[in-house]
Amino acid sequence: MNADPRTRTAVRTCLILVLLASAGWAMPANASLDDPLEKDPEGDLVLHTDSGPQDAGDAWSALDLVGLQIDEDEAGFTFHVAFADLKSTAPPGTEAGYTRVFFEVDGNGYVLLFNRPLGTTGHRAFAFLMEYDQTQERYMVTQDLESTTDVTAGTLSATVGRNLLQDRTGAPPMQGHSFSNLWVESQAHVPAAATELDVGLASTDAPARVLDVMPDEGATEYHVRIGLPQEGHARLASPQAFRASNGEAATFIYEIVTQNTGPEKDLFRLSAQEVPDGWNVVFPTEELELDGGESRTVPVLLILPFQHSHGAVEQAVVRLESLTDDGSHASTHLGVRFLAVPQPAGHHDTLFIHSRSYSLAAEVVNPLVSVTEGEAFMNSMEEFDGDEGIPLHGSAQAASGGGTQFEWFVHLEPSLEMGLDFDVDDTGKVEVELEADRPLQGASVSGRLVLLAPTSEDDTQRFPPYGGRDATILATIEPDGSLDVSAGQRFSLTGVVTPEEAADLIPYVPGQNLVLELRVTDELPLTLGGTPALLSGSKIKLPLDEYSDPVSDLFDGFDVKILEALDVQERLANPGDGVVFDLRMTNVESRARDFTVVLRGGAVQYANLSIPETVRLDGGQSMDIQVLVHVPDGAQDGTRLDFVVDAAEAGDDARRSLVRLAVVVDEDAEHADDAASFSETEVGRDSPGAPLALLLGALAGAAVALRRRD
């Protein structure tokens, strides 16, 4: 997490110890908390001046922290911060006071910020929720909050919705989570004139700062009380319980950690409950044997249909229960956040550049920034409420050959929350809108798109502009022509975006992000002065496909090798064509067994098996199986048909094998139509399922469900 922004001096600590040496602490009569999580002694405010810290007395009692309470319900968490005396007024000239509640949710940092005028009573506080941005290494305002100022009770209160908080995987707070590294700071900046008043303090010729923190040393912790239970000797968790989606049909791979905390071996059942309509949750096994004290990580496949749910959060409950002890069971959520601002992907392949001034609320928490105009950021929204349209002048440096190079860094916001799948055989385009405050000669644009890792592990890959974080070049930008420009002229420059091989498939990793480096080169010298300004409306179009977690041997180590793929498990296809996958099913036992074979997932209506749902194999016998996937005529480029073939021994679901298959629609190249090679077996023609001819005839109407979203 970020560095602790508290400033605590040895002198201040001595002052606090003196204050604590008095009689036992009691909540001031005018400050009221029913069940305080933390208490702080009254009268321990410190005034920091140029001559050192000193006791601030009671002149700023409205900033004197005395307690913190957190009330929790299903909707969220209400923070109550208590002060010695909110009725009091600060000395004239004192700036507005602000109170910050710092906390982390499983490593994800937040600040609840209260800002309140101190010169008069009766003014309500303004409240903001801020989240620590790993890419920019500073807090960013994420939500304005309603707040309550109770002068009589001496409290400032604000409710933070459960949906506004998440751990580093995107999971909302639930049982087993805690708000760690929790502490409160209250302070105000005091002009020199205010300290010269008759308030029992030494005068100073420089501004001062009044400060109180709670607890006085270290931090406290709040344990989340509401959520799914973990009972007996069963434990269940997910290190990455929530994923982000634009709403396209997709597949996600989750991991759940199962644990038997008891001393003896036990058999557990895995199940999915409260599953949203259209979702398919697939486990590699539904029964799991764990030794006493054993933990085991289990992959879980979630197959999602296309759905319009922008801004919503949907989730299923995964349950682990002992088959020998009804009192041992545990549950966790696996969910999807449907983003209000879509992430870069095949149907959202253009990122628009926006600008804004630096947030005043953010500057309360973050270090001062060197550029005062503002900052550039990009997302998939052409019209964005947070775009202030501020012209941003780039940094200038001498270029090789005697010219000048101007540079901008544009980060993706919201940060990257999905993987990326580039078409490395295609190109994109960047279009930058600028305004010149000096003449430019032969101006052109270049740059690169960079993927920032959450941390840096390899010193050889470090890029200095990014604070030592590992960086991977995903694409380069080369000029597409040049211009001569007059001072005061608005103009456009274009460049060609060429992806690198490293961009072919970027798996999702929490904490990574994109940065667009833009460089405008001018043949005129740096000594001419001035810099062009980057304008909102600039954009970059990327050659992207829709992202899904890659097809792999997902269930290796869990299934019995009843079923195996004989060839690739993911294919490209043209609309209207058929794709055939070849698999082999084997009875690994010595005796004859009955097996059931079914298709699971949102695309099963487009697939047909060459065998019936139930077949009998002699001991050691193998049978080749074909799966035909018919791509509807109306399927759009990038559409993904994803499903799982599930083979299990009849009557024993623990002996099963799963193979995941996928077809991606591709209109840019010709692909073989395999439909003629599909052959149903004799038993297949007797299958209770719909005959192939009827299935194909019914697909035209279903194709509407695959049409591209605008």
XYZ file of C-alpha atoms in Angstrom:
710
model
C 0.000 0.000 0.000
C 0.915 3.665 -0.044
C 3.253 5.220 2.498
C 1.673 6.326 5.769
C 1.069 10.095 5.365
C 1.014 10.772 9.125
C 3.537 13.208 10.543
C 4.368 12.509 14.167
C 7.230 14.108 16.036
C 8.963 12.980 19.193
C 7.978 16.223 20.906
C 4.322 15.616 20.047
C 4.526 12.108 21.483
C 5.851 13.537 24.737
C 2.940 15.969 24.883
C 0.456 13.126 24.375
C 2.051 11.034 27.111
C 1.710 13.933 29.523
C -1.970 14.253 28.624
C -2.553 10.516 29.050
C -0.990 10.617 32.510
C -4.090 12.369 33.813
C -7.140 10.530 35.220
C -8.920 7.875 33.141
C -10.428 8.788 29.787
C -14.115 9.564 29.525
C -16.199 10.588 26.515
C -16.866 14.361 26.724
C -20.403 15.155 27.758
C -21.197 16.769 24.415
C -19.777 13.903 22.321
C -21.975 10.816 22.026
C -21.101 7.355 20.652
C -23.001 4.214 21.623
C -20.301 1.644 20.854
C -16.984 3.319 20.023
C -14.418 1.279 18.119
C -11.681 3.683 19.201
C -11.352 6.414 21.852
C -8.959 9.331 22.044
C -8.240 11.629 25.024
C -9.695 15.118 24.952
C -7.261 18.013 24.847
C -4.395 16.367 22.940
C -4.443 18.716 19.936
C -0.986 19.882 18.874
C -0.163 23.161 17.145
C 2.796 22.777 14.787
C 4.593 26.097 14.252
C 7.958 27.186 12.946
C 9.248 27.108 16.502
C 8.096 23.523 17.084
C 4.990 21.707 18.348
C 3.034 22.871 21.368
C -0.216 22.094 23.155
C -3.048 23.772 21.224
C -5.295 24.192 24.268
C -9.046 24.305 23.623
C -9.080 26.974 20.899
C -9.696 24.359 18.213
C -11.920 21.915 20.129
C -13.943 21.369 16.973
C -10.921 19.446 15.645
C -10.146 17.531 18.848
C -10.838 13.839 18.131
C -12.378 11.783 20.936
C -13.902 8.685 19.322
C -14.754 6.602 16.243
C -17.715 4.273 15.731
C -18.686 2.187 12.688
C -22.265 0.946 12.304
C -22.853 -1.788 9.718
C -25.920 -3.040 7.877
C -26.562 -4.898 4.619
C -26.257 -1.693 2.586
C -22.980 -0.409 3.980
C -21.014 1.194 6.792
C -21.776 4.424 8.661
C -18.707 6.117 10.106
C -19.245 8.390 13.126
C -16.307 10.577 14.155
C -16.698 12.290 17.544
C -15.039 15.574 18.564
C -14.584 17.336 21.885
C -16.873 20.237 20.989
C -18.348 20.880 17.556
C -20.208 23.870 19.009
C -17.000 25.833 19.428
C -15.689 28.165 16.762
C -12.046 28.337 15.783
C -10.060 31.575 15.978
C -10.785 33.964 13.093
C -8.738 33.263 10.006
C -8.557 29.516 10.557
C -9.128 27.673 7.316
C -11.728 24.938 6.981
C -10.824 21.859 8.958
C -10.699 18.442 7.437
C -10.882 15.004 8.979
C -9.576 11.914 7.214
C -10.416 8.324 8.082
C -7.766 6.058 6.538
C -8.394 2.325 6.120
C -7.660 -0.632 3.863
C -9.896 -3.444 2.628
C -7.558 -6.396 2.156
C -4.794 -4.111 0.884
C -6.970 -1.713 -1.106
C -6.608 1.769 0.394
C -9.427 4.246 1.109
C -9.899 7.636 2.752
C -13.194 8.988 4.032
C -12.713 12.768 3.957
C -14.811 15.316 5.870
C -14.350 19.016 5.101
C -16.093 21.552 7.374
C -15.917 25.342 7.874
C -14.619 26.206 11.350
C -15.268 29.930 11.593
C -18.980 29.526 12.348
C -21.281 26.851 13.722
C -24.147 25.180 11.901
C -22.325 24.491 8.635
C -22.554 20.890 7.539
C -19.486 18.967 6.503
C -18.842 17.837 2.953
C -17.818 14.192 2.647
C -15.913 12.326 -0.054
C -14.754 8.752 -0.501
C -11.316 8.400 -2.023
C -9.533 5.279 -3.280
C -5.808 4.779 -3.639
C -4.814 4.489 -7.310
C -1.825 2.165 -7.650
C -1.007 3.507 -11.106
C -0.837 7.166 -10.097
C 0.311 6.383 -6.556
C -2.166 8.762 -4.983
C -5.752 8.898 -3.720
C -8.536 9.752 -6.158
C -12.063 10.899 -5.317
C -14.527 8.157 -6.263
C -17.786 9.336 -4.675
C -19.402 12.372 -3.062
C -21.212 11.244 0.085
C -24.110 12.578 2.091
C -22.936 13.619 5.544
C -24.557 14.568 8.851
C -23.225 17.117 11.330
C -24.680 16.659 14.808
C -23.357 19.640 16.767
C -25.087 18.550 19.969
C -23.659 15.028 19.852
C -20.336 16.317 18.562
C -20.221 13.926 15.596
C -19.648 13.975 11.866
C -21.196 10.980 10.095
C -21.267 9.564 6.572
C -22.430 6.259 5.107
C -20.216 4.397 2.642
C -22.166 1.898 0.559
C -20.869 -1.670 0.591
C -20.843 -1.503 -3.200
C -18.351 1.405 -3.082
C -15.711 -0.651 -1.283
C -13.791 -3.589 -2.646
C -10.646 -5.536 -1.999
C -7.946 -5.815 -4.643
C -9.950 -8.475 -6.475
C -13.110 -6.376 -6.622
C -14.936 -8.297 -3.888
C -17.115 -6.175 -1.575
C -16.529 -6.385 2.192
C -17.883 -9.603 3.683
C -17.331 -11.788 6.721
C -13.637 -12.610 6.941
C -12.670 -9.137 5.706
C -11.505 -6.345 7.961
C -10.805 -2.641 7.664
C -7.131 -2.749 8.584
C -4.602 0.032 9.167
C -7.555 2.147 10.340
C -6.794 5.537 11.848
C -8.188 9.080 11.869
C -6.536 12.454 11.408
C -8.074 15.887 12.022
C -6.286 19.100 11.110
C -6.496 22.659 9.832
C -4.007 25.148 8.473
C -3.784 28.289 10.589
C -2.585 31.627 9.171
C -0.021 33.506 11.254
C -2.599 36.124 12.291
C -4.740 33.474 13.990
C -1.909 32.290 16.228
C -1.148 35.837 17.356
C -4.551 36.181 19.034
C -4.961 35.851 22.771
C -5.528 32.098 22.808
C -2.744 31.216 25.214
C -0.265 30.278 22.471
C 3.081 31.598 21.417
C 2.836 33.890 18.405
C 4.453 33.010 15.097
C 5.224 34.863 11.908
C 4.542 31.803 9.731
C 1.425 29.695 9.070
C 0.870 26.810 11.468
C -1.053 23.555 11.516
C -3.374 22.144 14.195
C -3.305 18.343 14.284
C -4.825 15.413 16.163
C -4.674 11.704 15.315
C -6.512 8.671 16.661
C -5.207 6.305 17.900
C -2.208 8.250 19.106
C 0.142 5.490 17.975
C -0.366 2.696 15.474
C -3.761 1.850 14.002
C -6.891 -0.103 14.834
C -9.001 -2.634 12.926
C -12.690 -3.180 12.230
C -13.926 -6.713 11.525
C -16.761 -6.923 9.014
C -19.768 -8.524 10.707
C -22.249 -9.128 7.906
C -21.667 -11.641 5.139
C -21.612 -15.327 4.355
C -20.821 -17.698 7.259
C -17.876 -20.060 7.765
C -18.946 -22.772 10.225
C -17.350 -25.846 11.772
C -14.195 -27.137 10.105
C -15.059 -25.964 6.577
C -13.437 -22.847 5.136
C -13.879 -21.329 1.680
C -12.433 -18.180 0.128
C -11.425 -16.754 -3.223
C -8.323 -14.597 -3.765
C -10.082 -12.940 -6.707
C -13.798 -13.232 -6.089
C -15.079 -10.579 -8.509
C -14.241 -9.845 -12.131
C -15.154 -6.947 -14.391
C -17.200 -7.194 -17.594
C -18.413 -4.897 -20.353
C -21.501 -7.080 -20.681
C -20.305 -9.189 -23.616
C -20.583 -12.970 -23.577
C -17.422 -14.167 -21.858
C -15.805 -16.817 -19.722
C -13.932 -16.236 -16.479
C -11.723 -18.558 -14.487
C -11.872 -18.123 -10.715
C -9.934 -19.874 -8.006
C -11.458 -20.893 -4.706
C -9.420 -22.065 -1.733
C -11.058 -24.944 0.121
C -9.844 -25.937 3.580
C -10.527 -28.611 6.159
C -9.504 -27.121 9.513
C -10.427 -30.294 11.394
C -7.953 -33.002 12.478
C -9.474 -35.810 10.384
C -9.945 -36.467 6.667
C -13.387 -35.472 5.405
C -15.432 -35.503 2.217
C -16.969 -32.223 1.042
C -19.458 -31.227 -1.611
C -19.104 -28.120 -3.801
C -22.230 -26.449 -5.171
C -23.380 -23.178 -6.698
C -26.446 -21.427 -5.308
C -28.392 -18.266 -6.121
C -26.961 -18.367 -9.648
C -28.213 -15.487 -11.854
C -30.237 -16.372 -14.934
C -28.104 -17.406 -17.880
C -24.956 -18.042 -15.836
C -23.198 -21.414 -15.902
C -20.910 -22.287 -13.002
C -18.752 -25.359 -13.657
C -16.610 -27.148 -11.043
C -13.957 -29.722 -11.954
C -15.512 -31.983 -9.323
C -18.537 -31.739 -7.089
C -17.005 -33.833 -4.314
C -13.643 -33.143 -2.741
C -11.746 -35.176 -0.157
C -9.461 -33.137 2.116
C -7.103 -34.411 4.782
C -7.197 -32.826 8.217
C -5.639 -29.366 7.983
C -5.390 -29.574 4.182
C -6.090 -26.648 1.846
C -6.649 -27.073 -1.865
C -7.135 -24.529 -4.632
C -9.928 -25.416 -7.050
C -10.533 -23.704 -10.423
C -14.098 -22.669 -11.201
C -15.345 -21.773 -14.668
C -18.046 -19.124 -15.072
C -19.676 -18.799 -18.485
C -21.635 -15.583 -19.003
C -24.159 -14.684 -21.680
C -24.344 -11.242 -23.253
C -26.296 -8.894 -20.989
C -26.951 -5.176 -20.499
C -26.268 -4.544 -16.813
C -24.056 -1.457 -16.816
C -23.098 -0.398 -13.308
C -24.618 -3.499 -11.677
C -22.974 -6.203 -9.589
C -24.213 -9.780 -9.847
C -22.973 -12.774 -7.926
C -23.486 -16.434 -7.200
C -22.863 -18.199 -3.907
C -20.383 -21.078 -3.877
C -20.867 -23.460 -0.949
C -18.523 -26.060 0.541
C -20.236 -28.486 2.920
C -19.092 -31.547 4.796
C -20.901 -34.758 3.882
C -20.316 -36.127 7.393
C -20.991 -33.078 9.599
C -24.025 -30.854 9.004
C -22.434 -28.148 11.167
C -19.406 -27.720 8.891
C -20.068 -25.556 5.871
C -18.670 -22.387 4.312
C -19.750 -20.065 1.520
C -18.267 -17.291 -0.564
C -19.394 -15.110 -3.439
C -18.125 -15.286 -6.989
C -19.348 -12.334 -8.968
C -19.085 -9.940 -11.861
C -19.098 -6.155 -11.862
C -20.716 -4.827 -15.027
C -18.869 -1.605 -15.647
C -20.538 1.752 -16.178
C -17.463 2.870 -18.136
C -16.537 0.002 -20.479
C -12.986 -1.301 -20.568
C -10.985 -1.407 -23.822
C -12.096 -4.478 -25.809
C -13.305 -5.519 -29.238
C -16.605 -3.607 -29.085
C -15.011 -0.708 -27.204
C -11.778 -0.376 -29.138
C -11.502 3.434 -29.120
C -10.167 5.346 -26.118
C -10.907 9.067 -25.859
C -8.581 11.497 -24.118
C -10.076 13.750 -21.439
C -8.634 16.328 -19.075
C -9.366 17.684 -15.631
C -7.892 19.950 -13.016
C -6.276 18.369 -9.991
C -8.912 17.576 -7.385
C -8.861 19.889 -4.371
C -10.039 17.019 -2.259
C -7.280 14.819 -3.630
C -4.669 17.457 -2.815
C -5.741 17.290 0.827
C -4.464 13.719 0.919
C -1.835 13.536 -1.792
C 1.516 15.241 -2.166
C 1.547 18.461 -4.162
C 1.899 17.921 -7.897
C 4.346 19.779 -10.094
C 1.948 20.576 -12.947
C -0.816 23.002 -12.078
C -2.926 22.875 -15.272
C -4.355 19.435 -14.734
C -3.961 15.903 -15.985
C -4.877 13.831 -19.033
C -6.687 10.510 -18.806
C -8.499 8.258 -21.261
C -11.430 5.872 -21.338
C -13.953 4.415 -23.773
C -16.516 7.225 -23.324
C -16.524 9.882 -26.032
C -18.699 12.131 -23.862
C -17.611 11.967 -20.229
C -18.974 14.053 -17.350
C -15.545 14.271 -15.722
C -13.943 15.934 -18.744
C -13.261 19.591 -17.935
C -11.810 20.339 -21.378
C -8.601 21.858 -20.024
C -5.841 22.426 -22.628
C -2.762 20.595 -21.318
C 0.668 21.829 -22.366
C 3.245 19.100 -22.771
C 6.735 18.986 -21.343
C 9.389 20.149 -23.803
C 12.918 18.933 -24.440
C 15.481 19.187 -27.190
C 15.138 16.505 -29.855
C 17.931 14.931 -31.835
C 18.806 16.984 -34.891
C 18.122 20.306 -33.207
C 14.349 20.169 -33.061
C 11.954 19.999 -30.091
C 9.961 17.133 -28.620
C 6.779 17.668 -26.583
C 5.505 14.839 -24.408
C 2.300 13.791 -22.593
C 1.494 10.743 -20.468
C -2.170 9.661 -20.542
C -3.341 6.940 -18.148
C -6.437 4.762 -18.460
C -9.124 5.696 -15.938
C -10.857 3.692 -14.598
C -7.741 1.545 -14.406
C -7.452 -1.699 -16.340
C -9.879 -4.242 -14.871
C -9.918 -6.823 -17.676
C -7.414 -8.682 -19.789
C -6.608 -7.556 -23.331
C -6.644 -9.495 -26.600
C -4.943 -7.606 -29.455
C -5.125 -8.617 -33.098
C -1.381 -8.361 -33.714
C -1.898 -8.671 -37.478
C -3.968 -5.482 -37.595
C -3.179 -1.818 -36.935
C -4.932 1.054 -35.199
C -4.884 4.829 -35.418
C -4.227 7.737 -33.095
C -5.725 11.185 -33.748
C -4.550 14.011 -31.512
C -6.151 17.440 -31.374
C -3.781 20.261 -30.402
C -3.507 24.027 -30.182
C -0.200 25.763 -30.922
C 1.083 28.731 -28.933
C 4.205 28.861 -31.117
C 4.951 28.069 -34.772
C 5.639 24.413 -35.532
C 7.494 23.076 -38.546
C 7.163 19.489 -39.724
C 5.127 18.569 -36.649
C 4.325 14.855 -36.295
C 3.049 12.508 -33.599
C 4.614 9.291 -32.314
C 4.580 7.322 -29.088
C 3.728 3.977 -27.584
C 1.124 2.190 -25.501
C 2.576 0.740 -22.312
C 1.226 -1.865 -19.876
C 2.231 -1.161 -16.287
C 2.545 -4.107 -13.915
C 1.302 -3.734 -10.326
C 4.880 -3.998 -9.005
C 8.427 -4.173 -10.255
C 10.421 -7.399 -10.006
C 12.881 -7.166 -12.889
C 15.228 -4.175 -12.710
C 16.143 -4.534 -16.389
C 12.559 -3.752 -17.434
C 12.059 -0.642 -15.338
C 10.876 2.550 -16.978
C 11.902 5.672 -15.019
C 8.666 7.656 -15.710
C 6.645 5.041 -13.842
C 8.398 4.977 -10.506
C 10.232 1.722 -11.155
C 7.168 -0.358 -12.054
C 7.634 -3.084 -14.646
C 6.413 -1.947 -18.054
C 5.696 -3.782 -21.312
C 5.390 -2.026 -24.668
C 2.128 -3.215 -26.224
C 2.127 -1.004 -29.319
C 4.192 1.653 -31.049
C 2.908 4.780 -32.770
C 4.587 6.066 -35.928
C 3.775 9.364 -37.701
C 1.239 9.399 -40.512
C 2.402 12.622 -42.165
C 3.510 16.004 -40.791
C 2.270 19.619 -40.654
C 3.543 23.180 -40.528
C 1.476 25.120 -38.004
C 1.105 28.818 -37.142
C 0.956 30.131 -33.578
C -2.616 30.078 -32.241
C -3.750 27.465 -34.755
C -5.768 24.371 -33.796
C -4.625 21.317 -35.718
C -4.756 17.508 -35.848
C -1.991 14.931 -36.170
C -2.446 11.227 -36.904
C -0.291 8.180 -36.364
C -0.404 4.442 -37.050
C -0.681 2.117 -34.046
C 1.160 -1.192 -34.523
C 0.798 -3.836 -31.789
C 3.784 -5.833 -30.559
C 3.758 -9.627 -30.268
C 3.662 -9.196 -26.475
C 0.153 -7.749 -26.855
C -1.349 -10.903 -28.405
C -3.037 -11.954 -25.161
C -2.673 -10.069 -21.865
C -4.231 -12.056 -18.980
C -6.018 -10.044 -16.334
C -3.846 -9.169 -13.327
C -5.220 -6.900 -10.561
C -3.419 -3.581 -10.354
C -2.060 -3.307 -13.885
C -2.919 -0.363 -16.139
C -2.356 1.269 -19.524
C -0.419 4.457 -20.218
C -0.373 6.184 -23.581
C 2.843 8.066 -24.279
C 2.328 10.797 -26.865
C 5.199 12.732 -28.425
C 4.908 15.603 -30.881
C 8.158 16.391 -32.686
C 8.900 19.820 -34.156
C 11.844 20.750 -36.374
C 12.160 24.197 -34.745
C 14.553 24.614 -31.783
C 13.660 24.405 -28.102
C 14.931 27.952 -27.586
C 11.901 29.251 -29.479
C 9.866 28.646 -26.296
C 6.229 27.676 -25.855
C 4.509 24.290 -26.037
C 1.412 23.073 -27.889
C -1.602 22.063 -25.792
C -3.273 18.650 -25.984
C -7.065 18.992 -26.272
C -9.958 16.789 -25.248
C -11.354 14.933 -28.241
C -8.064 13.251 -29.069
C -8.436 9.486 -29.397
C -6.716 6.206 -30.117
C -8.324 3.254 -31.893
C -6.804 -0.104 -30.959
C -6.972 -3.408 -32.891
C -8.695 -5.337 -30.097
C -10.759 -8.507 -29.884
C -13.115 -9.391 -27.056
C -11.277 -10.828 -24.062
C -11.985 -14.099 -22.279
C -9.712 -16.094 -20.020
C -7.772 -18.430 -22.323
C -8.802 -22.008 -23.029
C -6.347 -24.318 -21.281
C -6.117 -27.565 -19.354
C -8.148 -25.876 -16.671
C -9.239 -28.954 -14.776
C -6.015 -30.971 -14.902
C -5.334 -32.645 -11.589
C -9.015 -32.887 -10.654
C -10.718 -35.007 -13.266
C -10.358 -38.656 -14.174
C -9.113 -38.777 -17.766
C -12.387 -40.073 -19.133
C -12.432 -37.383 -21.826
C -9.640 -35.663 -23.728
C -9.367 -33.268 -26.662
C -7.502 -34.646 -29.685
C -6.788 -31.250 -31.208
C -6.991 -27.532 -30.445
C -9.771 -26.419 -28.109
C -10.327 -22.922 -29.531
C -11.041 -22.200 -33.200
C -11.791 -19.234 -35.441
C -14.770 -19.488 -37.808
C -16.787 -17.469 -40.310
C -20.491 -16.714 -39.792
C -22.675 -19.552 -41.054
C -19.901 -22.157 -40.953
C -19.534 -25.286 -38.863
C -16.605 -26.154 -36.599
C -15.890 -29.733 -35.547
C -13.916 -30.644 -32.430
C -12.546 -34.170 -32.008
C -12.499 -35.767 -28.554
C -11.954 -39.248 -27.158
C -13.776 -40.862 -24.239
C -12.190 -43.820 -22.421
C -13.381 -46.197 -19.737
C -10.242 -46.438 -17.588
C -11.835 -49.162 -15.434
C -11.587 -52.906 -16.106
C -15.347 -53.410 -16.035
C -18.040 -52.055 -18.348
C -19.487 -48.692 -17.260
C -22.272 -46.335 -18.346
C -21.277 -42.731 -18.986
C -23.285 -39.545 -19.447
C -22.034 -36.818 -21.797
C -23.627 -33.371 -21.753
C -22.816 -29.869 -22.986
C -22.810 -26.966 -20.523
C -22.650 -23.224 -21.073
C -24.387 -20.373 -22.809
C -23.564 -21.592 -26.340
C -24.921 -25.139 -26.128
C -27.853 -24.299 -28.418
C -25.319 -23.961 -31.253
C -23.611 -27.315 -30.610
C -24.419 -30.965 -31.245
C -22.767 -34.181 -29.979
C -22.145 -37.137 -32.269
C -23.248 -39.572 -29.539
C -26.303 -39.815 -27.301
C -26.330 -38.472 -23.786
C -25.704 -41.934 -22.266
C -23.320 -44.550 -23.665
C -21.846 -47.815 -22.350
C -18.159 -48.657 -22.712
C -16.458 -51.946 -21.946
C -13.474 -51.955 -19.646
C -10.562 -50.179 -21.352
C -12.687 -49.272 -24.382
C -12.345 -45.855 -26.078
C -14.804 -43.992 -28.289
C -14.095 -41.013 -30.538
C -16.606 -38.180 -30.222
C -17.246 -35.160 -32.404
C -18.788 -31.878 -31.349
C -20.210 -29.707 -34.124
C -20.620 -26.004 -33.440
C -22.688 -24.150 -36.024
C -21.970 -20.412 -36.118
C -25.194 -18.480 -36.888
C -25.247 -16.441 -40.095
C -25.872 -13.231 -38.145
C -23.002 -13.639 -35.659
C -20.798 -10.546 -35.521
C -17.026 -10.433 -35.660
C -15.514 -11.235 -32.248
C -18.570 -13.131 -30.979
C -17.503 -15.994 -28.720
C -19.287 -19.340 -28.368
C -17.929 -20.992 -25.248
C -19.007 -24.234 -23.587
C -17.845 -27.304 -21.674
C -18.197 -30.982 -22.561
C -18.890 -32.872 -19.325
C -18.427 -36.650 -19.228
C -19.143 -38.542 -15.990
C -19.573 -42.106 -14.876
C -23.292 -42.687 -14.436
C -24.225 -42.566 -10.772
C -20.803 -41.223 -9.672
C -20.354 -37.523 -10.451
C -16.998 -37.554 -8.657
C -15.606 -39.602 -11.564
C -15.908 -37.063 -14.324
C -13.890 -35.259 -16.945
C -14.384 -31.795 -18.428
C -13.133 -30.319 -21.686
C -13.630 -26.659 -22.473
C -14.179 -25.608 -26.108
C -14.619 -22.229 -27.764
C -15.317 -20.754 -31.196
C -14.580 -17.114 -31.993
C -16.230 -15.473 -34.994
C -13.682 -13.945 -37.384
C -14.746 -11.981 -40.463
C -11.234 -10.864 -41.455
C -10.075 -14.199 -42.923
C -11.510 -17.307 -44.580
C -11.729 -20.426 -42.427
C -12.584 -24.010 -43.297
C -16.203 -25.100 -42.921
C -16.090 -28.462 -41.095
C -19.812 -29.229 -41.113
C -19.500 -31.935 -43.790
C -16.995 -33.879 -41.685
C -19.420 -34.271 -38.768
C -20.794 -37.791 -38.447
C -23.336 -38.952 -35.894
C -22.930 -42.545 -34.733
C -25.776 -45.041 -34.965
C -26.518 -44.482 -31.301
C -26.283 -40.779 -31.917
C -29.178 -40.909 -34.336
C -31.253 -42.486 -31.582
C -30.392 -39.706 -29.154
C -33.343 -38.138 -27.330
C -31.950 -34.715 -28.264
C -33.110 -32.754 -31.324
C -31.812 -34.097 -34.655
C -29.084 -32.022 -36.257
C -31.257 -30.831 -39.131
C -33.862 -29.444 -36.736
C -31.138 -27.820 -34.630
C -29.593 -26.012 -37.580
C -32.980 -24.900 -38.779
C -33.729 -23.266 -35.438
C -30.523 -21.242 -35.265
C -31.571 -18.361 -37.499
C -33.904 -16.920 -34.891
C -31.378 -17.390 -32.114
C -28.727 -15.425 -34.036
C -30.317 -12.179 -32.910
C -28.899 -12.834 -29.432
C -25.375 -12.636 -30.863
C -25.676 -9.293 -32.614
C -23.078 -6.738 -31.863
C -23.845 -4.122 -29.250
C -23.522 -0.499 -30.283
